[in-house]
Amino acid sequence: MLHMVNKSPFSNSALEEAARIASKGSPILLIEDGVYAARAGTSFAPKLADILKDHPVYVLTPDLKARAVDKLVEGVEQVDYSGFVDLVEKDKVHSWV
Amino acid sequence: MMDEEMEVNENVKKVMFVMRKAPHGSIYSYEGLETVLITAAYEQDMTMVFVGDGVFALVKGQDTTDIGIKGFIKTYGALEHYDVEKIYVDRVSMEERGLTPDDFAIDVEVKEAEEIAALMEEQHATIPY
Amino acid sequence: MKFAVQVLEAPYNNQASDTAYHFIKAALDKGHTIVRVFFYHNGVVNANNSAEPPNDDRNIYKRWTELGKEKGIDIVACIAASKRRGIKEGQIVEGTRISGLGQLADMTIEADRLITFG
């Protein structure tokens, strides 16, 4: 199952809850304000590095660009809207709104 | 008649409602519960799981009189009459909030994260409120 | 593949409507089917036809008309949530309609994937 998070980890526990509950190996997709979690050099970055040990993490490129998030935690992969659709086609999706 | 029933049974899908919002401060939890009741009429295999602040919705003793908002804690008690019997609470969320199963207005089953993950993977669809 | 889309937040206030639109466009481009779009919670405001967003920004309401009328996608605002928020039959965005929560249950059962934007 794909776990989708659209909230900033600095103001909302959605990503931490998603990562805690998601089964090992299931992918996490960060969209909208969720992409701030992928920014390198933040206080959350080490936590994302931990999450990456158990889950592939994707970020939505248009949301990164819109927020000037240009330095990513190592291992995070980018997708555009087309790649987003492919992820949802591959797996069922839960949205941690 | 028999044929119709067979057909309905073949179409039963697993649907899980993941409740993550506290009650009263926003309407998500209340309107989410309305969806659960309506979906129950479709006779699907339904599960409700309470995660994060969602667990606060189940705490007994809520009195909304003085905030003037319609309380809905009693509605959870009616869920069993709608055949919604799989009602689970995430253990970590519950403990983080200083709660135990005795604090809830209804009987719930406390689940570990891994159990919730496995249940999520089984679903046809999961709906967040 | 058959996708069903739920939108839980009001347009402009949250990005949910925008992301849902881009997702739907990309899904259609790839040949997928959108079974239905369902507006719930403040998402029903997406169907409000009396809104007048400024001209220098995207018009989210027109996007729903494009998807509903031109692409033939069924777009439904929940009646109970609409009543609470003053969204009324006859005053809704072209290409959308108001109906019950059963429409959400229906699309959830019918679609291969339910995706929620909130």
GROMACS .gro file of C-alpha atoms in nm:
model
  344
    1MET     CA    1   0.000   0.000   0.000
    2LEU     CA    2   0.114   0.350  -0.090
    3HIS     CA    3   0.099   0.599   0.199
    4MET     CA    4   0.043   0.956   0.094
    5VAL     CA    5   0.121   1.250   0.324
    6ASN     CA    6   0.039   1.612   0.246
    7LYS     CA    7   0.120   1.785   0.576
    8SER     CA    8   0.445   1.939   0.694
    9PRO     CA    9   0.617   1.722   0.958
   10PHE     CA   10   0.692   2.040   1.153
   11SER     CA   11   0.325   2.106   1.228
   12ASN     CA   12   0.149   1.771   1.196
   13SER     CA   13   0.211   1.414   1.307
   14ALA     CA   14   0.068   1.259   0.987
   15LEU     CA   15   0.403   1.146   0.843
   16GLU     CA   16   0.528   1.002   1.172
   17GLU     CA   17   0.201   0.812   1.221
   18ALA     CA   18   0.205   0.691   0.861
   19ALA     CA   19   0.565   0.574   0.888
   20ARG     CA   20   0.503   0.404   1.223
   21ILE     CA   21   0.201   0.211   1.093
   22ALA     CA   22   0.296   0.146   0.729
   23SER     CA   23   0.418  -0.207   0.673
   24LYS     CA   24   0.789  -0.239   0.606
   25GLY     CA   25   0.875  -0.186   0.242
   26SER     CA   26   0.558   0.003   0.153
   27PRO     CA   27   0.622   0.329  -0.030
   28ILE     CA   28   0.552   0.676   0.108
   29LEU     CA   29   0.463   0.966  -0.120
   30LEU     CA   30   0.506   1.324   0.001
   31ILE     CA   31   0.289   1.586  -0.167
   32GLU     CA   32   0.188   1.949  -0.101
   33ASP     CA   33   0.330   2.063   0.237
   34GLY     CA   34   0.441   1.705   0.297
   35VAL     CA   35   0.744   1.770   0.073
   36TYR     CA   36   0.910   1.980   0.346
   37ALA     CA   37   0.989   1.648   0.516
   38ALA     CA   38   1.230   1.569   0.232
   39ARG     CA   39   1.437   1.886   0.264
   40ALA     CA   40   1.799   1.817   0.353
   41GLY     CA   41   1.951   1.988   0.655
   42THR     CA   42   1.635   2.024   0.864
   43SER     CA   43   1.576   1.886   1.213
   44PHE     CA   44   1.342   1.633   1.053
   45ALA     CA   45   1.594   1.510   0.794
   46PRO     CA   46   1.749   1.245   1.024
   47LYS     CA   47   1.398   1.109   1.090
   48LEU     CA   48   1.332   1.088   0.717
   49ALA     CA   49   1.665   0.908   0.675
   50ASP     CA   50   1.537   0.654   0.931
   51ILE     CA   51   1.207   0.621   0.743
   52LEU     CA   52   1.406   0.560   0.424
   53LYS     CA   53   1.563   0.252   0.580
   54ASP     CA   54   1.221   0.084   0.578
   55HIS     CA   55   1.032   0.260   0.299
   56PRO     CA   56   1.098   0.399  -0.046
   57VAL     CA   57   1.010   0.771  -0.026
   58TYR     CA   58   0.881   0.967  -0.324
   59VAL     CA   59   0.817   1.340  -0.351
   60LEU     CA   60   0.599   1.523  -0.601
   61THR     CA   61   0.833   1.743  -0.807
   62PRO     CA   62   0.583   2.024  -0.884
   63ASP     CA   63   0.530   2.067  -0.507
   64LEU     CA   64   0.907   2.075  -0.446
   65LYS     CA   65   0.956   2.341  -0.712
   66ALA     CA   66   0.669   2.550  -0.578
   67ARG     CA   67   0.829   2.548  -0.233
   68ALA     CA   68   1.190   2.591  -0.343
   69VAL     CA   69   1.287   2.264  -0.179
   70ASP     CA   70   1.599   2.205  -0.386
   71LYS     CA   71   1.815   1.998  -0.154
   72LEU     CA   72   1.675   1.656  -0.078
   73VAL     CA   73   1.757   1.398   0.184
   74GLU     CA   74   1.961   1.129   0.008
   75GLY     CA   75   1.759   0.843  -0.134
   76VAL     CA   76   1.435   1.036  -0.190
   77GLU     CA   77   1.297   0.990  -0.541
   78GLN     CA   78   1.104   1.244  -0.743
   79VAL     CA   79   0.784   1.184  -0.941
   80ASP     CA   80   0.570   1.413  -1.154
   81TYR     CA   81   0.188   1.384  -1.174
   82SER     CA   82   0.222   1.105  -1.428
   83GLY     CA   83   0.455   0.915  -1.193
   84PHE     CA   84   0.208   0.983  -0.911
   85VAL     CA   85  -0.065   0.809  -1.114
   86ASP     CA   86   0.171   0.516  -1.180
   87LEU     CA   87   0.234   0.476  -0.805
   88VAL     CA   88  -0.140   0.466  -0.738
   89GLU     CA   89  -0.191   0.220  -1.022
   90LYS     CA   90   0.073  -0.009  -0.873
   91ASP     CA   91  -0.055  -0.005  -0.514
   92LYS     CA   92  -0.370   0.084  -0.326
   93VAL     CA   93  -0.331   0.420  -0.156
   94HIS     CA   94  -0.406   0.559   0.188
   95SER     CA   95  -0.407   0.930   0.235
   96TRP     CA   96  -0.296   1.052   0.580
   97VAL     CA   97  -0.481   1.385   0.554
   98MET     CA   98  -3.448  -1.367  -0.396
   99MET     CA   99  -3.174  -1.619  -0.329
  100ASP     CA  100  -2.999  -1.516  -0.646
  101GLU     CA  101  -3.005  -1.151  -0.546
  102GLU     CA  102  -2.852  -1.230  -0.209
  103MET     CA  103  -2.578  -1.438  -0.368
  104GLU     CA  104  -2.497  -1.155  -0.600
  105VAL     CA  105  -2.470  -0.904  -0.315
  106ASN     CA  106  -2.242  -1.135  -0.117
  107GLU     CA  107  -2.007  -1.177  -0.408
  108ASN     CA  108  -1.968  -0.803  -0.417
  109VAL     CA  109  -1.873  -0.758  -0.054
  110LYS     CA  110  -1.559  -0.549  -0.031
  111LYS     CA  111  -1.337  -0.469   0.263
  112VAL     CA  112  -1.353  -0.101   0.345
  113MET     CA  113  -1.163   0.058   0.631
  114PHE     CA  114  -1.225   0.397   0.787
  115VAL     CA  115  -0.915   0.545   0.944
  116MET     CA  116  -1.022   0.803   1.201
  117ARG     CA  117  -0.740   1.043   1.291
  118LYS     CA  118  -0.916   1.362   1.398
  119ALA     CA  119  -1.029   1.474   1.742
  120PRO     CA  120  -1.399   1.554   1.786
  121HIS     CA  121  -1.565   1.901   1.815
  122GLY     CA  122  -1.266   2.119   1.714
  123SER     CA  123  -1.343   2.028   1.355
  124ILE     CA  124  -1.623   1.836   1.185
  125TYR     CA  125  -1.408   1.562   1.026
  126SER     CA  126  -1.474   1.305   1.294
  127TYR     CA  127  -1.852   1.369   1.303
  128GLU     CA  128  -1.905   1.373   0.927
  129GLY     CA  129  -1.674   1.074   0.902
  130LEU     CA  130  -1.901   0.882   1.134
  131GLU     CA  131  -2.201   0.974   0.916
  132THR     CA  132  -2.021   0.816   0.621
  133VAL     CA  133  -1.960   0.500   0.819
  134LEU     CA  134  -2.333   0.472   0.898
  135ILE     CA  135  -2.437   0.524   0.535
  136THR     CA  136  -2.173   0.283   0.401
  137ALA     CA  137  -2.297   0.022   0.651
  138ALA     CA  138  -2.626   0.011   0.459
  139TYR     CA  139  -2.427  -0.125   0.163
  140GLU     CA  140  -2.341  -0.436   0.365
  141GLN     CA  141  -1.969  -0.424   0.304
  142ASP     CA  142  -1.704  -0.576   0.530
  143MET     CA  143  -1.626  -0.266   0.733
  144THR     CA  144  -1.351  -0.184   0.978
  145MET     CA  145  -1.294   0.134   1.179
  146VAL     CA  146  -0.951   0.207   1.319
  147PHE     CA  147  -0.875   0.500   1.548
  148VAL     CA  148  -0.525   0.643   1.519
  149GLY     CA  149  -0.362   0.959   1.655
  150ASP     CA  150  -0.610   1.217   1.788
  151GLY     CA  151  -0.888   1.002   1.647
  152VAL     CA  152  -0.884   0.804   1.972
  153PHE     CA  153  -1.018   1.111   2.158
  154ALA     CA  154  -1.350   1.071   1.977
  155LEU     CA  155  -1.419   0.753   2.174
  156VAL     CA  156  -1.350   0.885   2.523
  157LYS     CA  157  -1.650   0.853   2.754
  158GLY     CA  158  -1.792   1.137   2.958
  159GLN     CA  159  -1.783   1.397   2.679
  160ASP     CA  160  -2.028   1.678   2.758
  161THR     CA  161  -2.066   1.930   2.478
  162THR     CA  162  -2.354   2.120   2.643
  163ASP     CA  163  -2.155   2.432   2.719
  164ILE     CA  164  -1.987   2.459   2.379
  165GLY     CA  165  -2.328   2.425   2.214
  166ILE     CA  166  -2.214   2.158   1.968
  167LYS     CA  167  -2.415   1.842   1.915
  168GLY     CA  168  -2.225   1.556   2.076
  169PHE     CA  169  -2.209   1.221   1.898
  170ILE     CA  170  -2.039   0.986   2.140
  171LYS     CA  171  -2.366   0.789   2.171
  172THR     CA  172  -2.362   0.714   1.798
  173TYR     CA  173  -2.054   0.494   1.841
  174GLY     CA  174  -2.263   0.278   2.071
  175ALA     CA  175  -2.510   0.228   1.786
  176LEU     CA  176  -2.245   0.100   1.543
  177GLU     CA  177  -2.298  -0.260   1.641
  178HIS     CA  178  -2.662  -0.231   1.530
  179TYR     CA  179  -2.526  -0.136   1.188
  180ASP     CA  180  -2.309  -0.448   1.191
  181VAL     CA  181  -1.994  -0.240   1.228
  182GLU     CA  182  -1.819  -0.461   1.477
  183LYS     CA  183  -1.453  -0.437   1.387
  184ILE     CA  184  -1.354  -0.130   1.584
  185TYR     CA  185  -0.985  -0.102   1.661
  186VAL     CA  186  -0.764   0.144   1.845
  187ASP     CA  187  -0.394   0.192   1.781
  188ARG     CA  188  -0.216   0.107   2.106
  189VAL     CA  189   0.061   0.367   2.074
  190SER     CA  190  -0.186   0.648   1.998
  191MET     CA  191  -0.396   0.546   2.298
  192GLU     CA  192  -0.101   0.526   2.538
  193GLU     CA  193   0.057   0.849   2.414
  194ARG     CA  194  -0.268   1.021   2.511
  195GLY     CA  195  -0.275   0.869   2.859
  196LEU     CA  196  -0.576   0.651   2.779
  197THR     CA  197  -0.667   0.290   2.850
  198PRO     CA  198  -0.953   0.081   2.706
  199ASP     CA  199  -1.155   0.163   3.022
  200ASP     CA  200  -1.164   0.527   2.913
  201PHE     CA  201  -1.363   0.450   2.599
  202ALA     CA  202  -1.741   0.464   2.571
  203ILE     CA  203  -1.753   0.143   2.367
  204ASP     CA  204  -1.570  -0.186   2.363
  205VAL     CA  205  -1.273  -0.167   2.131
  206GLU     CA  206  -0.991  -0.398   2.044
  207VAL     CA  207  -0.645  -0.252   2.092
  208LYS     CA  208  -0.411  -0.330   1.803
  209GLU     CA  209  -0.039  -0.303   1.743
  210ALA     CA  210   0.087  -0.099   1.447
  211GLU     CA  211   0.188  -0.417   1.262
  212GLU     CA  212  -0.165  -0.557   1.298
  213ILE     CA  213  -0.318  -0.234   1.168
  214ALA     CA  214  -0.073  -0.236   0.877
  215ALA     CA  215  -0.171  -0.593   0.790
  216LEU     CA  216  -0.540  -0.501   0.804
  217MET     CA  217  -0.482  -0.199   0.581
  218GLU     CA  218  -0.309  -0.416   0.323
  219GLU     CA  219  -0.618  -0.645   0.307
  220GLN     CA  220  -0.861  -0.365   0.226
  221HIS     CA  221  -1.025  -0.291  -0.105
  222ALA     CA  222  -1.023   0.075   0.001
  223THR     CA  223  -0.929   0.287   0.302
  224ILE     CA  224  -1.103   0.615   0.379
  225PRO     CA  225  -0.943   0.880   0.603
  226TYR     CA  226  -1.150   1.114   0.823
  227MET     CA  227  -0.782   0.118  -1.421
  228LYS     CA  228  -1.084   0.271  -1.247
  229PHE     CA  229  -1.007   0.551  -1.001
  230ALA     CA  230  -1.246   0.718  -0.759
  231VAL     CA  231  -1.146   1.054  -0.614
  232GLN     CA  232  -1.259   1.213  -0.289
  233VAL     CA  233  -1.191   1.582  -0.214
  234LEU     CA  234  -1.229   1.693   0.148
  235GLU     CA  235  -1.122   2.056   0.152
  236ALA     CA  236  -1.249   2.381   0.004
  237PRO     CA  237  -1.085   2.520  -0.310
  238TYR     CA  238  -0.815   2.789  -0.267
  239ASN     CA  239  -0.811   2.740   0.112
  240ASN     CA  240  -0.622   2.413   0.064
  241GLN     CA  241  -0.426   2.268  -0.227
  242ALA     CA  242  -0.640   1.951  -0.228
  243SER     CA  243  -0.860   2.060  -0.522
  244ASP     CA  244  -0.555   2.155  -0.727
  245THR     CA  245  -0.372   1.830  -0.664
  246ALA     CA  246  -0.689   1.632  -0.734
  247TYR     CA  247  -0.729   1.813  -1.067
  248HIS     CA  248  -0.368   1.751  -1.176
  249PHE     CA  249  -0.395   1.388  -1.068
  250ILE     CA  250  -0.719   1.338  -1.262
  251LYS     CA  251  -0.575   1.503  -1.576
  252ALA     CA  252  -0.265   1.283  -1.560
  253ALA     CA  253  -0.478   0.972  -1.501
  254LEU     CA  254  -0.701   1.054  -1.800
  255ASP     CA  255  -0.393   1.115  -2.017
  256LYS     CA  256  -0.274   0.766  -1.930
  257GLY     CA  257  -0.606   0.614  -2.033
  258HIS     CA  258  -0.748   0.552  -1.685
  259THR     CA  259  -1.114   0.598  -1.598
  260ILE     CA  260  -1.243   0.830  -1.327
  261VAL     CA  261  -1.551   0.659  -1.183
  262ARG     CA  262  -1.657   0.965  -0.986
  263VAL     CA  263  -1.527   1.265  -0.796
  264PHE     CA  264  -1.694   1.308  -0.456
  265PHE     CA  265  -1.681   1.631  -0.252
  266TYR     CA  266  -1.715   1.591   0.124
  267HIS     CA  267  -1.657   1.806   0.434
  268ASN     CA  268  -1.562   2.156   0.310
  269GLY     CA  269  -1.488   1.993  -0.025
  270VAL     CA  270  -1.850   2.065  -0.120
  271VAL     CA  271  -1.753   2.432  -0.162
  272ASN     CA  272  -1.590   2.318  -0.489
  273ALA     CA  273  -1.946   2.302  -0.627
  274ASN     CA  274  -2.042   2.658  -0.528
  275ASN     CA  275  -2.129   2.847  -0.845
  276SER     CA  276  -2.149   3.193  -0.690
  277ALA     CA  277  -1.776   3.218  -0.625
  278GLU     CA  278  -1.578   3.472  -0.827
  279PRO     CA  279  -1.207   3.401  -0.799
  280PRO     CA  280  -0.973   3.680  -0.919
  281ASN     CA  281  -0.888   3.670  -1.291
  282ASP     CA  282  -0.512   3.651  -1.238
  283ASP     CA  283  -0.537   3.309  -1.074
  284ARG     CA  284  -0.661   2.966  -1.182
  285ASN     CA  285  -1.038   2.913  -1.176
  286ILE     CA  286  -1.091   2.592  -0.982
  287TYR     CA  287  -1.467   2.595  -1.040
  288LYS     CA  288  -1.416   2.605  -1.418
  289ARG     CA  289  -1.179   2.310  -1.390
  290TRP     CA  290  -1.464   2.103  -1.245
  291THR     CA  291  -1.690   2.215  -1.529
  292GLU     CA  292  -1.419   2.111  -1.774
  293LEU     CA  293  -1.393   1.766  -1.615
  294GLY     CA  294  -1.766   1.724  -1.555
  295LYS     CA  295  -1.909   1.867  -1.875
  296GLU     CA  296  -1.636   1.824  -2.134
  297LYS     CA  297  -1.477   1.502  -2.008
  298GLY     CA  298  -1.805   1.355  -1.882
  299ILE     CA  299  -1.681   1.274  -1.532
  300ASP     CA  300  -1.949   1.232  -1.265
  301ILE     CA  301  -1.879   1.497  -1.000
  302VAL     CA  302  -2.091   1.485  -0.686
  303ALA     CA  303  -2.114   1.709  -0.381
  304CYS     CA  304  -2.251   1.535  -0.071
  305ILE     CA  305  -2.602   1.663   0.003
  306ALA     CA  306  -2.574   1.655   0.383
  307ALA     CA  307  -2.237   1.835   0.381
  308SER     CA  308  -2.372   2.080   0.119
  309LYS     CA  309  -2.680   2.167   0.325
  310ARG     CA  310  -2.462   2.247   0.625
  311ARG     CA  311  -2.257   2.487   0.414
  312GLY     CA  312  -2.528   2.652   0.203
  313ILE     CA  313  -2.445   2.480  -0.125
  314LYS     CA  314  -2.779   2.436  -0.300
  315GLU     CA  315  -2.931   2.260  -0.596
  316GLY     CA  316  -2.965   2.513  -0.878
  317GLN     CA  317  -2.668   2.712  -0.750
  318ILE     CA  318  -2.397   2.463  -0.823
  319VAL     CA  319  -2.111   2.460  -1.070
  320GLU     CA  320  -2.200   2.336  -1.417
  321GLY     CA  321  -2.091   1.975  -1.461
  322THR     CA  322  -2.141   1.888  -1.093
  323ARG     CA  323  -2.444   1.754  -0.906
  324ILE     CA  324  -2.563   1.710  -0.549
  325SER     CA  325  -2.640   1.365  -0.417
  326GLY     CA  326  -2.618   1.143  -0.111
  327LEU     CA  327  -2.332   0.972   0.068
  328GLY     CA  328  -2.438   0.651  -0.104
  329GLN     CA  329  -2.254   0.787  -0.409
  330LEU     CA  330  -1.932   0.770  -0.208
  331ALA     CA  331  -2.002   0.413  -0.098
  332ASP     CA  332  -2.090   0.318  -0.456
  333MET     CA  333  -1.773   0.458  -0.609
  334THR     CA  334  -1.560   0.308  -0.332
  335ILE     CA  335  -1.696  -0.036  -0.414
  336GLU     CA  336  -1.682   0.007  -0.790
  337ALA     CA  337  -1.337   0.160  -0.835
  338ASP     CA  338  -1.005  -0.025  -0.827
  339ARG     CA  339  -0.856   0.265  -0.635
  340LEU     CA  340  -1.001   0.528  -0.404
  341ILE     CA  341  -0.776   0.827  -0.357
  342THR     CA  342  -0.853   1.104  -0.108
  343PHE     CA  343  -0.726   1.461  -0.129
  344GLY     CA  344  -0.768   1.666   0.186
   0.00000   0.00000   0.00000
